[in-house]
Amino acid sequence: MTQLQRARAGEVTAAMKRVAERENRSIEFVREQVATGQAVIPSNHSHESLDPMVIGREFSTKVNANIGNSETTSSREEELTKLHTAVHHGADTVMDLSTGEDLDPIREMNVEHSPVPVGTVPIYEALKRAGDVEALTPELLLEVIEKHAEQGVDYQTIHAGVLMEHLPLTEGRTTGIVSRGGSILAQWMEEHGEQNPLYTEFESICEIFHEHDVTFSLGDGLRPGSLADASDAAQFAELDTLGELTRTAWEYDVQVMVEGPGHVPMDQIKGNVERQQEVCDGAPFYVLGPLVTDIAPGYDHITSAIGATEAARAGAAMLCYVTPKEHLGLPDEEDVREGLAAYRIAAHAGDVANGLPGARDWDDALSRARYAFDWREQFDLALDPERAQSYHDQTLPGDNYKDARFCAMCGAQFCSMRIDQDARDAGDLDALDSLDETTNLETTSAAEVNRPPVGTHDTEQLPQQSLEEYTADH
């Protein structure tokens, strides 16, 4: 039985209990959210190392990290390093988007070593096996989808909403079809003169997903790839189809989340989120960015984190990170770190703005440590403690500066907080309570992702081998 099926039957699963613990919510609330399709717990029966988590607008906003090799770049060792980096820096899920060599061993390695849900896009492997788009067959697609399910993948992006009748709607676009899956299927339909096989075979996919409890991530194959194409007829025609497919999957007791647009002006983001929630009956919305401007190659982790914050505030349930390499190259370990930092900030900021229970406690704790010049506590509470201490120590590395009432930005004479404290101590200003108050993050009502340290997962079920030992054995 799937998590959705068991929730509908009134059953509380071990995964629901763990989610309730991590989110600081009641077990019954978790069960109800899953039962109504408003939240998903991606958890393939075969993913033994998984520490269950939940994706839904009523819970803390989650962040996905895309990893994977390409035809030109990366190895098994590099991919496992990227996985560990992603988990360490707070990824709630990872997607293996590999398109190069060693697809099976990399996928199996990621599932075995990941405490977070692993997603894939099976059409990539299907195309690689077919050799070219024309040679793709419905049978091959189903074979690859089933294999990924058997290997323990928790969710799969299925571009079933791209239909033949939608393709003419893309003709006036500035950037055409920018989704890899969407472009592959569009070419296949043009060459064969037939409907999208992922659409015609959708119920067969539902049966596979039900057997293994794989969650649908319904792909946005016609998402806009530029501001000029945002919120156009093609994007919304596909969204209407995704709403229909959501309801079909629910009939098979299969969990569903829906993927959202990539490039959207900031003033259109809220409307996009609200439209998806209405069309897809509240199924969790999983957005890529969105990027709010197209002018900043090399900085698209920033352009997209701005949009991601607005999307989270509007009700998006999970944010797919964008790295500085977006549109330019394959991300490496440092790019993964940079992308996750930007998106953890966006997710947390959205949760604070939405008033999630305890979400701001982390901010208050760090602010009190900052005003108290408790540098070690600041580092411990930082989103990325290693980065925070490294930047501080570049100019003031000595241990004595860990107790100093200033940093290198202002120096002792011009430090505003030191001046403020001295004035209050002298009686020139009223005293503050902040130095005497504390924020106890051990007892906060915040979910785990809204308190430090990030990247906290139960890793008891992970292989105990080192990277070198694992790759030697495999």
Short mmCIF file of C-alpha atoms in Angstrom, two decimals:
data_model
loop_
_atom_site.label_atom_id
_atom_site.label_comp_id
_atom_site.label_asym_id
_atom_site.label_seq_id
_atom_site.Cartn_x
_atom_site.Cartn_y
_atom_site.Cartn_z
CA MET A 1 0.00 0.00 0.00
CA THR A 2 1.10 3.57 -0.67
CA GLN A 3 1.37 6.34 1.92
CA LEU A 4 -1.68 7.95 0.31
CA GLN A 5 -3.70 4.74 0.40
CA ARG A 6 -2.86 4.08 4.05
CA ALA A 7 -3.56 7.68 5.05
CA ARG A 8 -6.97 7.51 3.38
CA ALA A 9 -7.69 4.33 5.33
CA GLY A 10 -6.96 6.16 8.59
CA GLU A 11 -3.64 4.41 9.17
CA VAL A 12 -0.66 6.19 10.69
CA THR A 13 2.59 4.95 9.18
CA ALA A 14 6.10 5.07 10.61
CA ALA A 15 6.94 7.68 7.98
CA MET A 16 4.06 9.89 9.13
CA LYS A 17 5.25 9.65 12.73
CA ARG A 18 8.78 10.66 11.74
CA VAL A 19 7.44 13.56 9.66
CA ALA A 20 5.32 14.76 12.59
CA GLU A 21 8.41 14.70 14.79
CA ARG A 22 10.52 16.65 12.30
CA GLU A 23 7.80 19.21 11.59
CA ASN A 24 6.58 19.64 15.18
CA ARG A 25 3.03 18.89 14.05
CA SER A 26 0.48 16.39 15.26
CA ILE A 27 0.53 12.95 13.67
CA GLU A 28 -3.15 13.27 12.77
CA PHE A 29 -2.53 16.58 10.97
CA VAL A 30 0.20 14.91 8.88
CA ARG A 31 -2.08 11.99 8.05
CA GLU A 32 -4.94 14.28 7.00
CA GLN A 33 -2.68 16.37 4.75
CA VAL A 34 -1.39 13.24 3.01
CA ALA A 35 -4.87 11.70 2.76
CA THR A 36 -6.25 14.75 0.96
CA GLY A 37 -3.29 15.01 -1.42
CA GLN A 38 -2.23 18.38 0.02
CA ALA A 39 1.11 16.89 1.08
CA VAL A 40 3.32 14.02 -0.04
CA ILE A 41 5.84 11.83 1.73
CA PRO A 42 8.10 10.52 -1.09
CA SER A 43 9.21 7.13 0.18
CA ASN A 44 9.82 4.23 -2.17
CA HIS A 45 9.45 0.88 -0.40
CA SER A 46 13.01 0.00 -1.45
CA HIS A 47 14.77 3.16 -0.21
CA GLU A 48 16.07 1.67 3.02
CA SER A 49 18.35 4.58 4.00
CA LEU A 50 15.55 7.18 3.81
CA ASP A 51 14.78 9.55 6.67
CA PRO A 52 11.17 10.44 5.75
CA MET A 53 10.17 14.05 5.05
CA VAL A 54 7.04 15.83 3.87
CA ILE A 55 6.32 18.30 1.07
CA GLY A 56 3.22 20.48 1.40
CA ARG A 57 2.28 24.13 1.72
CA GLU A 58 1.21 23.70 5.38
CA PHE A 59 4.69 22.49 6.32
CA SER A 60 8.14 24.07 6.20
CA THR A 61 9.24 24.97 2.68
CA LYS A 62 11.58 22.35 1.27
CA VAL A 63 14.55 22.66 -1.09
CA ASN A 64 15.63 20.22 -3.82
CA ALA A 65 19.17 20.03 -5.17
CA ASN A 66 19.75 18.81 -8.73
CA ILE A 67 22.90 16.75 -9.15
CA GLY A 68 24.05 14.36 -11.86
CA ASN A 69 26.67 13.96 -14.56
CA SER A 70 26.58 14.95 -18.23
CA GLU A 71 27.96 13.45 -21.40
CA THR A 72 31.11 15.50 -20.93
CA THR A 73 31.59 15.92 -17.19
CA SER A 74 31.74 14.18 -13.79
CA SER A 75 32.39 10.69 -12.41
CA ARG A 76 30.86 8.37 -9.81
CA GLU A 77 33.18 9.76 -7.15
CA GLU A 78 32.28 13.36 -8.01
CA GLU A 79 28.56 12.56 -7.99
CA LEU A 80 28.72 10.95 -4.55
CA THR A 81 30.67 13.95 -3.29
CA LYS A 82 27.95 16.26 -4.68
CA LEU A 83 25.30 14.14 -2.94
CA HIS A 84 27.09 14.43 0.41
CA THR A 85 27.60 18.17 -0.14
CA ALA A 86 23.92 18.65 -0.93
CA VAL A 87 22.76 16.76 2.16
CA HIS A 88 25.32 18.49 4.41
CA HIS A 89 24.16 21.93 3.30
CA GLY A 90 20.49 21.23 3.81
CA ALA A 91 18.94 19.68 0.70
CA ASP A 92 15.60 18.11 1.58
CA THR A 93 15.61 16.03 -1.62
CA VAL A 94 18.03 15.47 -4.48
CA MET A 95 17.35 14.79 -8.15
CA ASP A 96 19.79 12.68 -10.11
CA LEU A 97 19.65 14.22 -13.59
CA SER A 98 22.56 12.21 -15.00
CA THR A 99 22.74 11.94 -18.77
CA GLY A 100 26.29 10.62 -19.20
CA GLU A 101 27.83 7.23 -18.48
CA ASP A 102 27.28 4.82 -15.56
CA LEU A 103 23.62 5.79 -15.16
CA ASP A 104 22.60 2.66 -13.25
CA PRO A 105 25.50 2.56 -10.78
CA ILE A 106 25.24 6.30 -10.09
CA ARG A 107 21.50 6.04 -9.46
CA GLU A 108 21.86 2.99 -7.23
CA MET A 109 24.73 4.65 -5.37
CA ASN A 110 22.67 7.78 -4.74
CA VAL A 111 19.68 5.85 -3.43
CA GLU A 112 21.86 3.71 -1.16
CA HIS A 113 23.75 6.72 0.26
CA SER A 114 20.95 9.27 0.51
CA PRO A 115 18.94 9.88 3.69
CA VAL A 116 16.73 12.25 1.65
CA PRO A 117 14.30 11.32 -1.15
CA VAL A 118 15.89 10.80 -4.57
CA GLY A 119 14.17 11.87 -7.77
CA THR A 120 14.93 11.13 -11.43
CA VAL A 121 13.76 12.04 -14.94
CA PRO A 122 13.49 8.65 -16.69
CA ILE A 123 13.09 10.04 -20.20
CA TYR A 124 16.80 10.96 -20.14
CA GLU A 125 17.89 7.36 -19.81
CA ALA A 126 15.24 6.21 -22.27
CA LEU A 127 16.61 8.58 -24.93
CA LYS A 128 20.17 7.47 -24.24
CA ARG A 129 19.19 3.83 -24.69
CA ALA A 130 17.14 4.54 -27.81
CA GLY A 131 19.96 6.49 -29.45
CA ASP A 132 17.71 9.16 -30.95
CA VAL A 133 14.28 10.65 -30.33
CA GLU A 134 12.55 8.87 -33.23
CA ALA A 135 13.57 5.47 -31.85
CA LEU A 136 11.88 6.06 -28.49
CA THR A 137 8.93 3.76 -27.86
CA PRO A 138 6.20 3.67 -25.19
CA GLU A 139 7.47 0.23 -24.19
CA LEU A 140 10.99 1.53 -23.58
CA LEU A 141 9.72 4.46 -21.54
CA LEU A 142 7.68 2.16 -19.31
CA GLU A 143 10.62 -0.21 -18.95
CA VAL A 144 12.93 2.58 -17.77
CA ILE A 145 10.28 4.05 -15.44
CA GLU A 146 9.75 0.65 -13.83
CA LYS A 147 13.48 0.08 -13.45
CA HIS A 148 13.94 3.39 -11.64
CA ALA A 149 11.06 2.44 -9.35
CA GLU A 150 12.62 -0.95 -8.61
CA GLN A 151 15.96 0.73 -7.84
CA GLY A 152 14.36 2.72 -5.02
CA VAL A 153 13.80 6.15 -6.59
CA ASP A 154 11.25 8.05 -4.49
CA TYR A 155 9.80 10.37 -7.12
CA GLN A 156 10.04 10.73 -10.88
CA THR A 157 9.45 13.68 -13.17
CA ILE A 158 6.95 12.57 -15.80
CA HIS A 159 6.27 15.08 -18.60
CA ALA A 160 2.82 13.71 -19.35
CA GLY A 161 1.14 17.11 -19.71
CA VAL A 162 2.80 18.11 -23.00
CA LEU A 163 0.20 17.34 -25.66
CA MET A 164 0.24 17.60 -29.45
CA GLU A 165 -2.38 20.33 -29.38
CA HIS A 166 -0.17 22.46 -27.12
CA LEU A 167 2.79 22.62 -29.50
CA PRO A 168 1.40 25.31 -31.83
CA LEU A 169 1.01 27.54 -28.77
CA THR A 170 4.81 27.70 -28.43
CA GLU A 171 5.45 29.11 -31.91
CA GLY A 172 5.50 32.77 -30.89
CA ARG A 173 7.82 32.27 -27.96
CA THR A 174 11.19 33.95 -27.48
CA THR A 175 12.95 30.82 -26.17
CA GLY A 176 10.71 28.01 -27.39
CA ILE A 177 10.63 24.80 -25.33
CA VAL A 178 13.41 24.89 -22.73
CA SER A 179 12.57 21.73 -20.77
CA ARG A 180 14.75 18.82 -21.88
CA GLY A 181 11.88 16.38 -21.39
CA GLY A 182 9.41 18.72 -23.08
CA SER A 183 11.62 19.25 -26.12
CA ILE A 184 12.27 15.51 -26.52
CA LEU A 185 8.56 14.70 -26.41
CA ALA A 186 7.65 17.57 -28.74
CA GLN A 187 10.10 16.26 -31.34
CA TRP A 188 8.79 12.69 -30.88
CA MET A 189 5.18 13.79 -31.43
CA GLU A 190 6.13 15.80 -34.53
CA GLU A 191 8.04 12.89 -36.04
CA HIS A 192 5.46 10.19 -35.22
CA GLY A 193 2.28 12.23 -35.57
CA GLU A 194 1.03 10.61 -32.36
CA GLN A 195 0.09 11.80 -28.87
CA ASN A 196 2.63 11.99 -26.03
CA PRO A 197 3.24 8.37 -24.93
CA LEU A 198 3.63 9.44 -21.30
CA TYR A 199 0.07 10.78 -21.54
CA THR A 200 -1.42 7.79 -23.34
CA GLU A 201 0.35 5.36 -20.98
CA PHE A 202 -0.29 7.40 -17.84
CA GLU A 203 -2.48 4.81 -16.16
CA SER A 204 0.19 2.14 -16.71
CA ILE A 205 2.69 4.46 -15.03
CA CYS A 206 0.23 4.89 -12.15
CA GLU A 207 0.19 1.12 -11.67
CA ILE A 208 4.00 1.00 -11.51
CA PHE A 209 4.11 3.90 -9.07
CA HIS A 210 1.45 2.33 -6.87
CA GLU A 211 3.38 -0.92 -6.61
CA HIS A 212 6.56 0.79 -5.41
CA ASP A 213 5.00 3.91 -3.80
CA VAL A 214 6.75 6.31 -6.14
CA THR A 215 5.51 9.91 -6.08
CA PHE A 216 4.67 11.72 -9.30
CA SER A 217 6.47 14.98 -9.96
CA LEU A 218 4.37 16.06 -12.91
CA GLY A 219 6.84 17.86 -15.17
CA ASP A 220 6.31 21.31 -16.64
CA GLY A 221 7.61 20.54 -20.11
CA LEU A 222 6.30 23.82 -21.49
CA ARG A 223 7.58 26.05 -18.69
CA PRO A 224 8.75 29.51 -19.78
CA GLY A 225 12.49 29.89 -20.32
CA SER A 226 12.42 33.68 -20.41
CA LEU A 227 10.37 36.49 -18.93
CA ALA A 228 8.90 37.11 -22.37
CA ASP A 229 7.27 33.67 -22.38
CA ALA A 230 5.95 33.67 -18.79
CA SER A 231 2.27 32.96 -18.12
CA ASP A 232 1.52 32.28 -21.78
CA ALA A 233 -1.10 30.04 -23.35
CA ALA A 234 1.27 27.06 -23.72
CA GLN A 235 2.27 27.09 -20.06
CA PHE A 236 -1.30 27.26 -18.82
CA ALA A 237 -2.65 24.71 -21.31
CA GLU A 238 -0.15 22.21 -19.95
CA LEU A 239 -1.07 23.16 -16.37
CA ASP A 240 -4.73 22.36 -17.08
CA THR A 241 -3.65 18.90 -18.28
CA LEU A 242 -1.53 18.43 -15.16
CA GLY A 243 -4.63 19.09 -13.07
CA GLU A 244 -6.43 16.26 -14.87
CA LEU A 245 -3.47 13.94 -14.43
CA THR A 246 -3.26 14.77 -10.73
CA ARG A 247 -6.79 13.55 -10.22
CA THR A 248 -6.11 10.40 -12.25
CA ALA A 249 -3.06 9.55 -10.13
CA TRP A 250 -5.09 10.06 -6.95
CA GLU A 251 -7.61 7.52 -8.26
CA TYR A 252 -4.72 5.02 -8.20
CA ASP A 253 -3.73 6.08 -4.64
CA VAL A 254 -0.48 7.55 -5.96
CA GLN A 255 1.02 10.70 -4.44
CA VAL A 256 1.46 13.75 -6.67
CA MET A 257 3.31 17.04 -6.72
CA VAL A 258 3.31 19.41 -9.67
CA GLU A 259 6.33 21.22 -11.12
CA GLY A 260 6.22 24.94 -11.85
CA PRO A 261 7.68 27.61 -14.11
CA GLY A 262 11.31 28.64 -14.42
CA HIS A 263 11.32 32.31 -15.57
CA VAL A 264 8.54 34.58 -14.25
CA PRO A 265 8.50 38.33 -13.51
CA MET A 266 8.10 38.91 -9.80
CA ASP A 267 4.66 40.48 -10.14
CA GLN A 268 3.31 37.28 -11.77
CA ILE A 269 4.64 34.73 -9.26
CA LYS A 270 1.82 34.90 -6.73
CA GLY A 271 -0.76 34.49 -9.49
CA ASN A 272 1.09 31.49 -10.90
CA VAL A 273 1.12 29.75 -7.52
CA GLU A 274 -2.53 30.47 -6.85
CA ARG A 275 -3.53 29.24 -10.31
CA GLN A 276 -1.66 25.95 -9.83
CA GLN A 277 -3.28 25.40 -6.44
CA GLU A 278 -6.73 25.92 -7.94
CA VAL A 279 -6.20 23.86 -11.11
CA CYS A 280 -4.47 20.97 -9.30
CA ASP A 281 -6.77 20.86 -6.26
CA GLY A 282 -4.06 21.86 -3.80
CA ALA A 283 -1.42 19.29 -4.80
CA PRO A 284 2.02 20.50 -3.64
CA PHE A 285 3.69 22.95 -6.03
CA TYR A 286 7.38 22.38 -6.76
CA VAL A 287 8.95 25.38 -8.51
CA LEU A 288 12.25 25.93 -10.31
CA GLY A 289 13.19 29.37 -9.05
CA PRO A 290 11.46 31.21 -10.61
CA LEU A 291 14.10 33.51 -12.13
CA VAL A 292 12.80 37.08 -11.94
CA THR A 293 15.21 38.52 -14.51
CA ASP A 294 17.18 37.11 -17.45
CA ILE A 295 20.20 39.44 -17.35
CA ALA A 296 22.55 37.72 -14.90
CA PRO A 297 24.28 34.57 -16.18
CA GLY A 298 26.70 33.49 -13.47
CA TYR A 299 24.43 34.87 -10.75
CA ASP A 300 21.21 33.00 -11.42
CA HIS A 301 21.27 31.50 -7.92
CA ILE A 302 20.46 35.08 -6.87
CA THR A 303 17.93 35.98 -9.59
CA SER A 304 16.06 32.74 -8.86
CA ALA A 305 16.28 32.88 -5.05
CA ILE A 306 14.45 36.21 -5.20
CA GLY A 307 11.62 34.52 -7.10
CA ALA A 308 11.78 31.44 -4.89
CA THR A 309 11.21 33.56 -1.78
CA GLU A 310 8.12 35.10 -3.35
CA ALA A 311 6.89 31.66 -4.46
CA ALA A 312 7.37 30.23 -0.97
CA ARG A 313 5.46 33.15 0.52
CA ALA A 314 2.63 32.51 -1.95
CA GLY A 315 2.35 28.82 -1.03
CA ALA A 316 4.89 26.84 -3.08
CA ALA A 317 5.79 23.70 -1.13
CA MET A 318 9.26 22.94 -2.52
CA LEU A 319 11.88 25.04 -4.29
CA CYS A 320 14.26 23.54 -6.83
CA TYR A 321 17.58 25.28 -6.37
CA VAL A 322 19.46 27.02 -9.13
CA THR A 323 23.26 27.27 -9.00
CA PRO A 324 25.60 29.97 -10.35
CA LYS A 325 26.27 27.64 -13.30
CA GLU A 326 22.65 27.69 -14.55
CA HIS A 327 22.58 28.10 -18.36
CA LEU A 328 26.40 27.94 -18.39
CA GLY A 329 27.73 24.55 -17.28
CA LEU A 330 27.45 21.49 -15.02
CA PRO A 331 27.51 22.46 -11.32
CA ASP A 332 30.42 21.23 -9.22
CA GLU A 333 30.62 20.76 -5.46
CA GLU A 334 31.08 24.48 -4.71
CA ASP A 335 28.18 25.41 -6.99
CA VAL A 336 25.96 22.97 -5.09
CA ARG A 337 26.95 24.69 -1.86
CA GLU A 338 26.23 28.18 -3.25
CA GLY A 339 22.88 27.15 -4.71
CA LEU A 340 21.74 25.50 -1.50
CA ALA A 341 22.73 28.48 0.63
CA ALA A 342 20.67 30.80 -1.57
CA TYR A 343 17.66 28.49 -1.50
CA ARG A 344 17.76 27.64 2.18
CA ILE A 345 17.63 31.39 2.77
CA ALA A 346 14.69 31.73 0.38
CA ALA A 347 12.77 28.85 1.97
CA HIS A 348 13.37 30.09 5.50
CA ALA A 349 12.46 33.68 4.59
CA GLY A 350 9.21 32.44 3.09
CA ASP A 351 8.39 30.47 6.23
CA VAL A 352 9.11 33.48 8.44
CA ALA A 353 6.89 35.67 6.26
CA ASN A 354 4.10 33.08 6.43
CA GLY A 355 4.31 32.89 10.21
CA LEU A 356 5.07 29.18 10.45
CA PRO A 357 5.28 28.13 14.11
CA GLY A 358 8.68 29.04 15.56
CA ALA A 359 10.23 29.85 12.18
CA ARG A 360 11.67 33.18 13.39
CA ASP A 361 13.21 31.74 16.57
CA TRP A 362 16.42 30.97 14.69
CA ASP A 363 16.68 34.58 13.51
CA ASP A 364 16.10 35.90 17.02
CA ALA A 365 18.71 33.59 18.53
CA LEU A 366 21.36 34.68 16.05
CA SER A 367 20.47 38.37 16.47
CA ARG A 368 20.93 38.14 20.23
CA ALA A 369 24.29 36.40 19.75
CA ARG A 370 25.32 39.16 17.31
CA TYR A 371 24.39 41.98 19.70
CA ALA A 372 26.22 40.20 22.52
CA PHE A 373 29.36 39.86 20.36
CA ASP A 374 29.22 36.11 20.99
CA TRP A 375 31.14 35.21 17.86
CA ARG A 376 31.31 31.48 18.50
CA GLU A 377 27.55 31.32 19.00
CA GLN A 378 27.05 33.31 15.80
CA PHE A 379 29.13 30.82 13.87
CA ASP A 380 27.27 27.85 15.38
CA LEU A 381 23.90 29.37 14.54
CA ALA A 382 24.82 30.41 11.00
CA LEU A 383 23.22 28.71 8.00
CA ASP A 384 26.76 27.84 6.84
CA PRO A 385 28.98 27.93 9.97
CA GLU A 386 32.17 27.13 8.07
CA ARG A 387 31.64 30.03 5.65
CA ALA A 388 30.73 32.50 8.41
CA GLN A 389 33.81 31.75 10.49
CA SER A 390 36.07 31.67 7.43
CA TYR A 391 34.99 35.17 6.37
CA HIS A 392 35.44 36.53 9.90
CA ASP A 393 38.85 34.93 10.30
CA GLN A 394 40.20 36.21 7.00
CA THR A 395 40.87 39.56 8.68
CA LEU A 396 40.73 38.81 12.43
CA PRO A 397 41.92 35.21 12.81
CA GLY A 398 43.20 35.22 16.40
CA ASP A 399 41.27 33.60 19.23
CA ASN A 400 41.31 36.91 21.09
CA TYR A 401 39.09 38.38 18.38
CA LYS A 402 36.40 35.80 19.19
CA ASP A 403 35.73 37.91 22.29
CA ALA A 404 36.17 41.31 20.60
CA ARG A 405 33.33 43.85 20.50
CA PHE A 406 33.88 44.59 16.83
CA CYS A 407 34.72 43.00 13.48
CA ALA A 408 36.89 44.19 10.60
CA MET A 409 33.99 45.91 8.84
CA CYS A 410 33.83 48.87 11.26
CA GLY A 411 36.67 48.34 13.72
CA ALA A 412 36.39 49.18 17.40
CA GLN A 413 35.84 52.92 17.05
CA PHE A 414 32.98 52.80 14.57
CA CYS A 415 31.12 49.61 15.63
CA SER A 416 27.50 50.75 15.95
CA MET A 417 26.44 48.01 18.35
CA ARG A 418 29.42 48.71 20.65
CA ILE A 419 28.57 52.43 20.60
CA ASP A 420 24.93 51.62 21.33
CA GLN A 421 25.79 49.32 24.23
CA ASP A 422 28.21 51.81 25.77
CA ALA A 423 25.59 54.57 25.56
CA ARG A 424 23.04 52.38 27.29
CA ASP A 425 25.54 51.35 29.97
CA ALA A 426 26.30 55.04 30.59
CA GLY A 427 22.61 55.80 30.97
CA ASP A 428 22.38 57.96 27.87
CA LEU A 429 19.85 55.48 26.37
CA ASP A 430 17.43 53.09 28.01
CA ALA A 431 18.76 49.60 28.65
CA LEU A 432 17.66 46.71 26.42
CA ASP A 433 16.38 43.33 27.52
CA SER A 434 17.98 41.45 24.63
CA LEU A 435 21.24 40.59 26.42
CA ASP A 436 19.32 38.91 29.23
CA GLU A 437 16.77 37.13 27.05
CA THR A 438 17.38 33.80 25.36
CA THR A 439 15.82 31.87 22.53
CA ASN A 440 15.84 28.17 23.36
CA LEU A 441 16.08 26.38 20.05
CA GLU A 442 15.90 23.05 21.84
CA THR A 443 12.27 23.69 22.76
CA THR A 444 11.17 25.80 19.78
CA SER A 445 7.98 24.91 17.95
CA ALA A 446 9.84 25.29 14.64
CA ALA A 447 10.30 22.42 12.22
CA GLU A 448 13.78 20.91 11.94
CA VAL A 449 14.54 22.81 8.75
CA ASN A 450 13.86 26.09 10.56
CA ARG A 451 16.52 25.61 13.20
CA PRO A 452 20.24 24.89 13.05
CA PRO A 453 22.18 22.98 12.07
CA VAL A 454 21.03 22.46 8.48
CA GLY A 455 21.58 19.05 6.95
CA THR A 456 20.38 17.17 10.04
CA HIS A 457 19.13 13.75 8.97
CA ASP A 458 18.95 10.33 10.53
CA THR A 459 21.84 8.52 8.82
CA GLU A 460 21.71 5.29 10.79
CA GLN A 461 20.70 3.26 7.73
CA LEU A 462 23.41 4.62 5.44
CA PRO A 463 26.33 2.40 4.36
CA GLN A 464 29.26 2.75 6.73
CA GLN A 465 31.86 2.48 3.97
CA SER A 466 34.01 5.42 3.01
CA LEU A 467 33.70 6.91 -0.49
CA GLU A 468 36.90 5.15 -1.56
CA GLU A 469 35.77 1.78 -0.22
CA TYR A 470 32.33 2.03 -1.81
CA THR A 471 33.57 2.99 -5.26
CA ALA A 472 36.21 0.22 -5.10
CA ASP A 473 33.51 -2.36 -4.32
CA HIS A 474 31.20 -1.09 -7.07
#
